PDB file of C-alpha atoms in Angstrom:
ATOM      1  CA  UNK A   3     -68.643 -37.061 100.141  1.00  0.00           C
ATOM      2  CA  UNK A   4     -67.727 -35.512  97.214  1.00  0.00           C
ATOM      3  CA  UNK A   5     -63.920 -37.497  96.623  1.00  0.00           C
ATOM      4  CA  UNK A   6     -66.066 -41.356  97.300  1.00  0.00           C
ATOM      5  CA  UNK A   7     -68.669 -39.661  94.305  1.00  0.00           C
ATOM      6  CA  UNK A   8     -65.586 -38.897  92.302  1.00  0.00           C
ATOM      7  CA  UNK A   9     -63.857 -42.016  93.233  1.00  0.00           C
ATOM      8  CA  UNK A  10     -67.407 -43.886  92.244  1.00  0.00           C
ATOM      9  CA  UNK A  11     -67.838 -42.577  88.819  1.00  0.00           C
ATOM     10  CA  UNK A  12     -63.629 -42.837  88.246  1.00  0.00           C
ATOM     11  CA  UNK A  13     -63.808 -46.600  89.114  1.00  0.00           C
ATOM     12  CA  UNK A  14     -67.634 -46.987  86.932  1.00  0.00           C
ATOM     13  CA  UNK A  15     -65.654 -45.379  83.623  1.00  0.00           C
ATOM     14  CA  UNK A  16     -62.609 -47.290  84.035  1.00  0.00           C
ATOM     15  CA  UNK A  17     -64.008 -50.568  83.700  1.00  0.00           C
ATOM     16  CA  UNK A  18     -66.087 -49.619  80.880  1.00  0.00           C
ATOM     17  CA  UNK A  19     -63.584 -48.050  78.283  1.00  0.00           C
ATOM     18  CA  UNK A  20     -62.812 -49.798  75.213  1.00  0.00           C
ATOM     19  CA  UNK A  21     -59.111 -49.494  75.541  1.00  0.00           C
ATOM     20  CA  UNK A  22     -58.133 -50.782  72.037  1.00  0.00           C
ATOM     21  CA  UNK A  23     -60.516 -48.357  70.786  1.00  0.00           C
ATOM     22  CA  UNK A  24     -59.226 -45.556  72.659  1.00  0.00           C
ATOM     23  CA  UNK A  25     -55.580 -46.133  71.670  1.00  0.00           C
ATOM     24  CA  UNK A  26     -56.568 -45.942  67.959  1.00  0.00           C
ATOM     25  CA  UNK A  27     -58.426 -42.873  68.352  1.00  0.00           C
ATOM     26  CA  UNK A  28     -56.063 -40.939  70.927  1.00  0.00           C
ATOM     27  CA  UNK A  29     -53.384 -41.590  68.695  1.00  0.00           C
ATOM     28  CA  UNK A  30     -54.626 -40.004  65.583  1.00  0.00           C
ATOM     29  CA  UNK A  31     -56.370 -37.517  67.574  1.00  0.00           C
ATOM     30  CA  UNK A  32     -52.989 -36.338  68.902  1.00  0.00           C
ATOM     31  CA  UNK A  33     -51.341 -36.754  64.920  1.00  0.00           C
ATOM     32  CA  UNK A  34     -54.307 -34.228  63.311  1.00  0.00           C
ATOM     33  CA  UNK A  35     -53.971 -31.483  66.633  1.00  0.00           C
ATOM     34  CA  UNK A  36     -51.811 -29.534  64.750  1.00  0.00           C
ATOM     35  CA  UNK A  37     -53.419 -30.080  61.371  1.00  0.00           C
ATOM     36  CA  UNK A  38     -56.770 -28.493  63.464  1.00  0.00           C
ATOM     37  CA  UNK A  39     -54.242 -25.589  64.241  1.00  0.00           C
ATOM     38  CA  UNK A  40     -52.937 -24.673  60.788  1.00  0.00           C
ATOM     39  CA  UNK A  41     -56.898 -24.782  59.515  1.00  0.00           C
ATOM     40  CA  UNK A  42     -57.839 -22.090  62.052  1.00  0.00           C
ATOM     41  CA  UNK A  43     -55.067 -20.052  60.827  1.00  0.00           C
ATOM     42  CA  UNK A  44     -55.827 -20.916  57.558  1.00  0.00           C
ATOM     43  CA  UNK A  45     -59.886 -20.805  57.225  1.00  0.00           C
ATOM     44  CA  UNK A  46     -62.035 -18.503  58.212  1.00  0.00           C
ATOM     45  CA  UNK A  47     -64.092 -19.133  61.112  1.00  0.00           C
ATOM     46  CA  UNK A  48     -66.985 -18.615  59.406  1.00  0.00           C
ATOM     47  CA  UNK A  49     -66.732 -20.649  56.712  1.00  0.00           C
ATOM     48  CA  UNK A  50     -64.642 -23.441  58.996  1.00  0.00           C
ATOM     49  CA  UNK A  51     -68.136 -23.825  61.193  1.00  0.00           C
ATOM     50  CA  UNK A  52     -70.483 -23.799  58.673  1.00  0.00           C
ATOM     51  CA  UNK A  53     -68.160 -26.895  56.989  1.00  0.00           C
ATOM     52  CA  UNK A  54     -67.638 -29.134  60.174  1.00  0.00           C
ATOM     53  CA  UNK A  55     -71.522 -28.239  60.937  1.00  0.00           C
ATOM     54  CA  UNK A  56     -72.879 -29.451  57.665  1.00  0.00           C
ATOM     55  CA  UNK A  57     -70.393 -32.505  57.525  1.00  0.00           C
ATOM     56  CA  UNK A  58     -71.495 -33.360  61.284  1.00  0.00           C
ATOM     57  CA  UNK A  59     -75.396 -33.075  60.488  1.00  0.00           C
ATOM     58  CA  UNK A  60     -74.551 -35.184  56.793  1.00  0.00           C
ATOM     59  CA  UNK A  61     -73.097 -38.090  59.094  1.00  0.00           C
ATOM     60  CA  UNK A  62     -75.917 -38.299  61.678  1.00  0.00           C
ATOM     61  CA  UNK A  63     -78.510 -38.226  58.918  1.00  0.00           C
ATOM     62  CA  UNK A  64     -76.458 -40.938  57.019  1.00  0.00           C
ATOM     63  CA  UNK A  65     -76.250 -42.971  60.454  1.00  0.00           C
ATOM     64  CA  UNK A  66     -79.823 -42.807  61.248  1.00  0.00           C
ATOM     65  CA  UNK A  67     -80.104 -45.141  57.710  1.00  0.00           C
ATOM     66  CA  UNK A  68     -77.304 -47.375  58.038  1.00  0.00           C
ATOM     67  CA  UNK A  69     -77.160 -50.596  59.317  1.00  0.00           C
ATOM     68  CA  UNK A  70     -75.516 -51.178  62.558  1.00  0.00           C
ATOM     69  CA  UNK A  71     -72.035 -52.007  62.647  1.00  0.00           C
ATOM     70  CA  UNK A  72     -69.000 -52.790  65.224  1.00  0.00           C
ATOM     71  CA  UNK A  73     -66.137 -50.084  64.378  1.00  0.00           C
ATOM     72  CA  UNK A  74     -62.658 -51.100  63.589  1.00  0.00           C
ATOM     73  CA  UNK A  75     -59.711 -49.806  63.411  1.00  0.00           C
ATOM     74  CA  UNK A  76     -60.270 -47.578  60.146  1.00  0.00           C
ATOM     75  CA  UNK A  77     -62.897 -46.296  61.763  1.00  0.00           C
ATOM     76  CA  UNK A  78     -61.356 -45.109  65.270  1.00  0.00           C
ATOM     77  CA  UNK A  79     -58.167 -43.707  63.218  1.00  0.00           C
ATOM     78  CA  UNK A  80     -60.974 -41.599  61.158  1.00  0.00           C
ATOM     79  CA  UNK A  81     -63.332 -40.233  64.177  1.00  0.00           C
ATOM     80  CA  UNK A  82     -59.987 -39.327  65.956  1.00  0.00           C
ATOM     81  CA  UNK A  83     -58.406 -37.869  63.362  1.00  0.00           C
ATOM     82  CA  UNK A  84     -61.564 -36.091  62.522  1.00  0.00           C
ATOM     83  CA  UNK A  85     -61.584 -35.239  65.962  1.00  0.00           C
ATOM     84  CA  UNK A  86     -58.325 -33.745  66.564  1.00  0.00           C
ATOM     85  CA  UNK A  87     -59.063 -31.391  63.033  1.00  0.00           C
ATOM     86  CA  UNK A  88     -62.158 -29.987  64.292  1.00  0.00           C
ATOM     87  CA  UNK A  89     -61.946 -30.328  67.986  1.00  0.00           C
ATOM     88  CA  UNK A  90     -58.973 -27.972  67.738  1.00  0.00           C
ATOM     89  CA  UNK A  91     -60.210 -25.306  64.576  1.00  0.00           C
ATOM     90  CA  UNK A  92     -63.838 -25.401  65.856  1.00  0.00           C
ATOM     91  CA  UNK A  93     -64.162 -26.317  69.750  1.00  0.00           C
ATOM     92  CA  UNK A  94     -66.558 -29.468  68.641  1.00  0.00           C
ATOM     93  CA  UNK A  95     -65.262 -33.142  68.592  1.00  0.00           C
ATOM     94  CA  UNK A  96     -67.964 -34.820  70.270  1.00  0.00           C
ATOM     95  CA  UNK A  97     -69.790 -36.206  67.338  1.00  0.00           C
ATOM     96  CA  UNK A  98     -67.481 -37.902  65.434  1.00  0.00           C
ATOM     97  CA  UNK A  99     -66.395 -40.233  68.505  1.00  0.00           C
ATOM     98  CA  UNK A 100     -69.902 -40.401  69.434  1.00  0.00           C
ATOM     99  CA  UNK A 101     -71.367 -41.695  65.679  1.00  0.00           C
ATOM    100  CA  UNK A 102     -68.377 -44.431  65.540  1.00  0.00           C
ATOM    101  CA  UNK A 103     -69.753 -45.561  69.023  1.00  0.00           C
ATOM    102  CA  UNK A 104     -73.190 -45.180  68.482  1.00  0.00           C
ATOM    103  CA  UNK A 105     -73.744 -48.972  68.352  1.00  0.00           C
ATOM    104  CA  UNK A 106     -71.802 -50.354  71.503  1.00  0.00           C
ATOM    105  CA  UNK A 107     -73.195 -50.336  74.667  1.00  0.00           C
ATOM    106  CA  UNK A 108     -74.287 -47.121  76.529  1.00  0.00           C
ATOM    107  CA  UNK A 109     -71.288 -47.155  79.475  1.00  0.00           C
ATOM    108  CA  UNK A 110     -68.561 -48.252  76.949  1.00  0.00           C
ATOM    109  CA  UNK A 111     -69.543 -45.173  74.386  1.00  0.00           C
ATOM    110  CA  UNK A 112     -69.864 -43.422  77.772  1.00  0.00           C
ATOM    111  CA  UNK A 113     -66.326 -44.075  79.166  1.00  0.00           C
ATOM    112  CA  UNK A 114     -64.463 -44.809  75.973  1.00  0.00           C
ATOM    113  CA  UNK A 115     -65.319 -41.106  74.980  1.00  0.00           C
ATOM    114  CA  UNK A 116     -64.523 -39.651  78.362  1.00  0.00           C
ATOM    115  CA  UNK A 117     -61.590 -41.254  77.931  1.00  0.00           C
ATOM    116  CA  UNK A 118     -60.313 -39.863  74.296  1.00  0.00           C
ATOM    117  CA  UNK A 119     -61.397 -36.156  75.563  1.00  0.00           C
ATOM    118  CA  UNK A 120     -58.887 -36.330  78.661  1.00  0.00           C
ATOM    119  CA  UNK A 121     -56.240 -37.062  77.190  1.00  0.00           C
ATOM    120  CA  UNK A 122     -57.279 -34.975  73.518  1.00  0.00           C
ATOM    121  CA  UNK A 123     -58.035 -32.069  75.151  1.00  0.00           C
ATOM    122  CA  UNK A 124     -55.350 -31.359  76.767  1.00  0.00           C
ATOM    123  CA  UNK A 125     -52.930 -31.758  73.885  1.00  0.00           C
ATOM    124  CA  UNK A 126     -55.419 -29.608  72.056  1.00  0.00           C
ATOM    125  CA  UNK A 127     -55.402 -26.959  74.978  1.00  0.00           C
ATOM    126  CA  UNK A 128     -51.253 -26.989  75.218  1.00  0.00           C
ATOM    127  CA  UNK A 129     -50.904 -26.244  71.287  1.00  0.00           C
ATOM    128  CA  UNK A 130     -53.853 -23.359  70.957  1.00  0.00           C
ATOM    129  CA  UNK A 131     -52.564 -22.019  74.113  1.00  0.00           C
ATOM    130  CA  UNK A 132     -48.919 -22.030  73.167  1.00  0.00           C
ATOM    131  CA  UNK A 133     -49.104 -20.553  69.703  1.00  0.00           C
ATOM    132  CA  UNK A 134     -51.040 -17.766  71.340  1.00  0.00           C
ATOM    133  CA  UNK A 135     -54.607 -18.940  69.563  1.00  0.00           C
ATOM    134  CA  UNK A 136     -55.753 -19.223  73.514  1.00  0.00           C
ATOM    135  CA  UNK A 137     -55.346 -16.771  76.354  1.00  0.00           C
ATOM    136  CA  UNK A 138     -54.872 -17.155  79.679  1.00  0.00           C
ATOM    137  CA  UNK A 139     -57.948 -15.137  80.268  1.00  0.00           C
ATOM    138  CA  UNK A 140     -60.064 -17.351  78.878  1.00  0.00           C
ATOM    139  CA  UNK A 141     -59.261 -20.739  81.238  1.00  0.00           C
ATOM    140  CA  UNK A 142     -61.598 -18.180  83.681  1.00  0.00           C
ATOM    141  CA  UNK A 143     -64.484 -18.285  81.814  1.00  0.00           C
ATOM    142  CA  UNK A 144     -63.734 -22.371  81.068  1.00  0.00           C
ATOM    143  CA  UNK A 145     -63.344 -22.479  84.857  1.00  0.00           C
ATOM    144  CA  UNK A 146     -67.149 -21.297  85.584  1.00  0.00           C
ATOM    145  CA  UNK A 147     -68.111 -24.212  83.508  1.00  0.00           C
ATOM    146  CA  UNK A 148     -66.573 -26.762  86.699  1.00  0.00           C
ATOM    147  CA  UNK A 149     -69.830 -26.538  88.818  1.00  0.00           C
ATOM    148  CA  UNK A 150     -71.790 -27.924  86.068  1.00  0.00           C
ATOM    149  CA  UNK A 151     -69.060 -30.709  85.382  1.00  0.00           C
ATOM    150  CA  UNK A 152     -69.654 -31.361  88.719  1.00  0.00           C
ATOM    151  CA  UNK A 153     -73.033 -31.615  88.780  1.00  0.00           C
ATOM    152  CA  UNK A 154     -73.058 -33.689  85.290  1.00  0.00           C
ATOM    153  CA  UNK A 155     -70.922 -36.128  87.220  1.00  0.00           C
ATOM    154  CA  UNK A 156     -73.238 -36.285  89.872  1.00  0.00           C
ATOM    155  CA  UNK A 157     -76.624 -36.800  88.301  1.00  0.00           C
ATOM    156  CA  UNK A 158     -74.277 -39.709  86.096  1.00  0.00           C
ATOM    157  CA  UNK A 159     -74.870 -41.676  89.071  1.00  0.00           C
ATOM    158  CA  UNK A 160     -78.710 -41.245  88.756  1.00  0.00           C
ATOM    159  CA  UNK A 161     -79.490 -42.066  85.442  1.00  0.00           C
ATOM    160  CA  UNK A 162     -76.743 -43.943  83.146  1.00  0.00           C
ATOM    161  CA  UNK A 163     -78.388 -47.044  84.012  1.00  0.00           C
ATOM    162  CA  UNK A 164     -81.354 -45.933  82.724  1.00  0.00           C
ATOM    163  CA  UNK A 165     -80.418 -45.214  79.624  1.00  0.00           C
ATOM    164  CA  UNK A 166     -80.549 -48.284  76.926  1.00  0.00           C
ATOM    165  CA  UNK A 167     -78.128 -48.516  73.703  1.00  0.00           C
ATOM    166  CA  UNK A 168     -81.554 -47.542  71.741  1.00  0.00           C
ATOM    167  CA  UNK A 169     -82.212 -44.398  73.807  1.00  0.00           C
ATOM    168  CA  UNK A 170     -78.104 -43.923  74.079  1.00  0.00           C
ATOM    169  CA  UNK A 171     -78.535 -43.740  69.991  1.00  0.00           C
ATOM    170  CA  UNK A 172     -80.801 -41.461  69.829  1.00  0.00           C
ATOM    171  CA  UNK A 173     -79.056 -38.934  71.992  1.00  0.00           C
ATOM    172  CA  UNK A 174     -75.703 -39.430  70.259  1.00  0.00           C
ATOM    173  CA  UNK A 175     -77.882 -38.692  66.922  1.00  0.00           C
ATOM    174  CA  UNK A 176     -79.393 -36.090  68.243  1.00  0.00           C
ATOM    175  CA  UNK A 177     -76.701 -34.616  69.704  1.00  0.00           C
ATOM    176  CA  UNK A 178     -74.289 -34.660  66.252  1.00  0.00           C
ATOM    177  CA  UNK A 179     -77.656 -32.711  65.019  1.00  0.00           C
ATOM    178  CA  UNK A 180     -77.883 -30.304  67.164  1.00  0.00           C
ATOM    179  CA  UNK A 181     -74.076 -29.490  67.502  1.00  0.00           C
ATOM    180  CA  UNK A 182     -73.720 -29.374  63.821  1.00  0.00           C
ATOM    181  CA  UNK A 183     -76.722 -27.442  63.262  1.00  0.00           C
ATOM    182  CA  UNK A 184     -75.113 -24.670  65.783  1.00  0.00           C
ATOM    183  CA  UNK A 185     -71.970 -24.812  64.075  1.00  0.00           C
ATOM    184  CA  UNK A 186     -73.612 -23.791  60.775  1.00  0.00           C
ATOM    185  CA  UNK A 187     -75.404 -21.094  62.406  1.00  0.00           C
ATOM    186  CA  UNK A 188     -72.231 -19.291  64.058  1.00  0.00           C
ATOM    187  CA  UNK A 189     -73.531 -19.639  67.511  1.00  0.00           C
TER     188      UNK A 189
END
């Protein structure tokens, strides 16, 4: 049961990613990793969060008044890049790569940013964790977070056709809001 849900929701995302997309963003994810490494030796945590958190909420206010547009390639090099800086100082990526998706359709923003955090982090994950900014202790306390992964990729199947590229918006607006506004507030 649970491999043919696994194998359902694999097959769903693959068909929906926006490969080009992804390539531009993975790439310049993986070139700014290690620039997100020297800033978390180099800034203190404090200030670091407070920074990506008020830069995160700027950018979802911003996008809530500009017009809709189709990202390009300037635009996947900056969210990964972006991505791959704070992703890897701060533990938050997600908004950037959703904002620069915020206007395709709900299963390609979906998939495409499934997709980019695979691959992103992982390479993000093998630098903190051999410089020493990780410990091995901690993939224990990442590893009680798998039920709910689970159970996100369950309940997928219920409701991500329900969700139109208006509502889709909203969350991904909401969402850069909220994660920014927790940034700035150190929790």
């Amino acid at each position: 049961m649970a491999k043919s849900i696994w194998l359902s929701v694999q097959g769903r995302i693959a068909a929906e990613i926006d490969l080009r997309g992804a390539g531009w963003i993975t790439g310049a994810r993986l070139a700014a990793t290690p620039a997100g490494l020297a800033v978390l030796w180099m800034v203190p945590e404090r200030g670091l969060g407070v920074f990506v958190g008020v830069s995160t909420v700027l950018a979802a206010v911003v996008s809530l008044a500009a017009p809709a547009f189709t990202p390009g390639r300037a635009a996947y090099v900056g969210a990964g890049a972006v991505t791959g800086l704070t992703e890897t100082a701060t533990g938050v990526g997600g908004p950037p790569l959703a904002l620069v998706y915020q206007h395709r359709p709900p299963a390609e923003l979906r998939s495409t940013v499934a997709a980019c955090f695979l691959v992103g982090e992982v390479a993000s994950l093998a630098l903190l964790f051999g410089t020493g900014k990780a410990q091995p202790t901690e993939l224990g306390q990442a590893a009680l977070l798998l039920p709910a992964i689970a159970a996100g990729a369950w309940l997928s199947r219920l409701v991500h056709h329900r969700l139109d590229a208006r509502r889709m918006r909203l969350f991904v607006l909401v969402f850069a809001l909220v994660s920014g506004l927790v940034l700035m507030l150190g929790a």
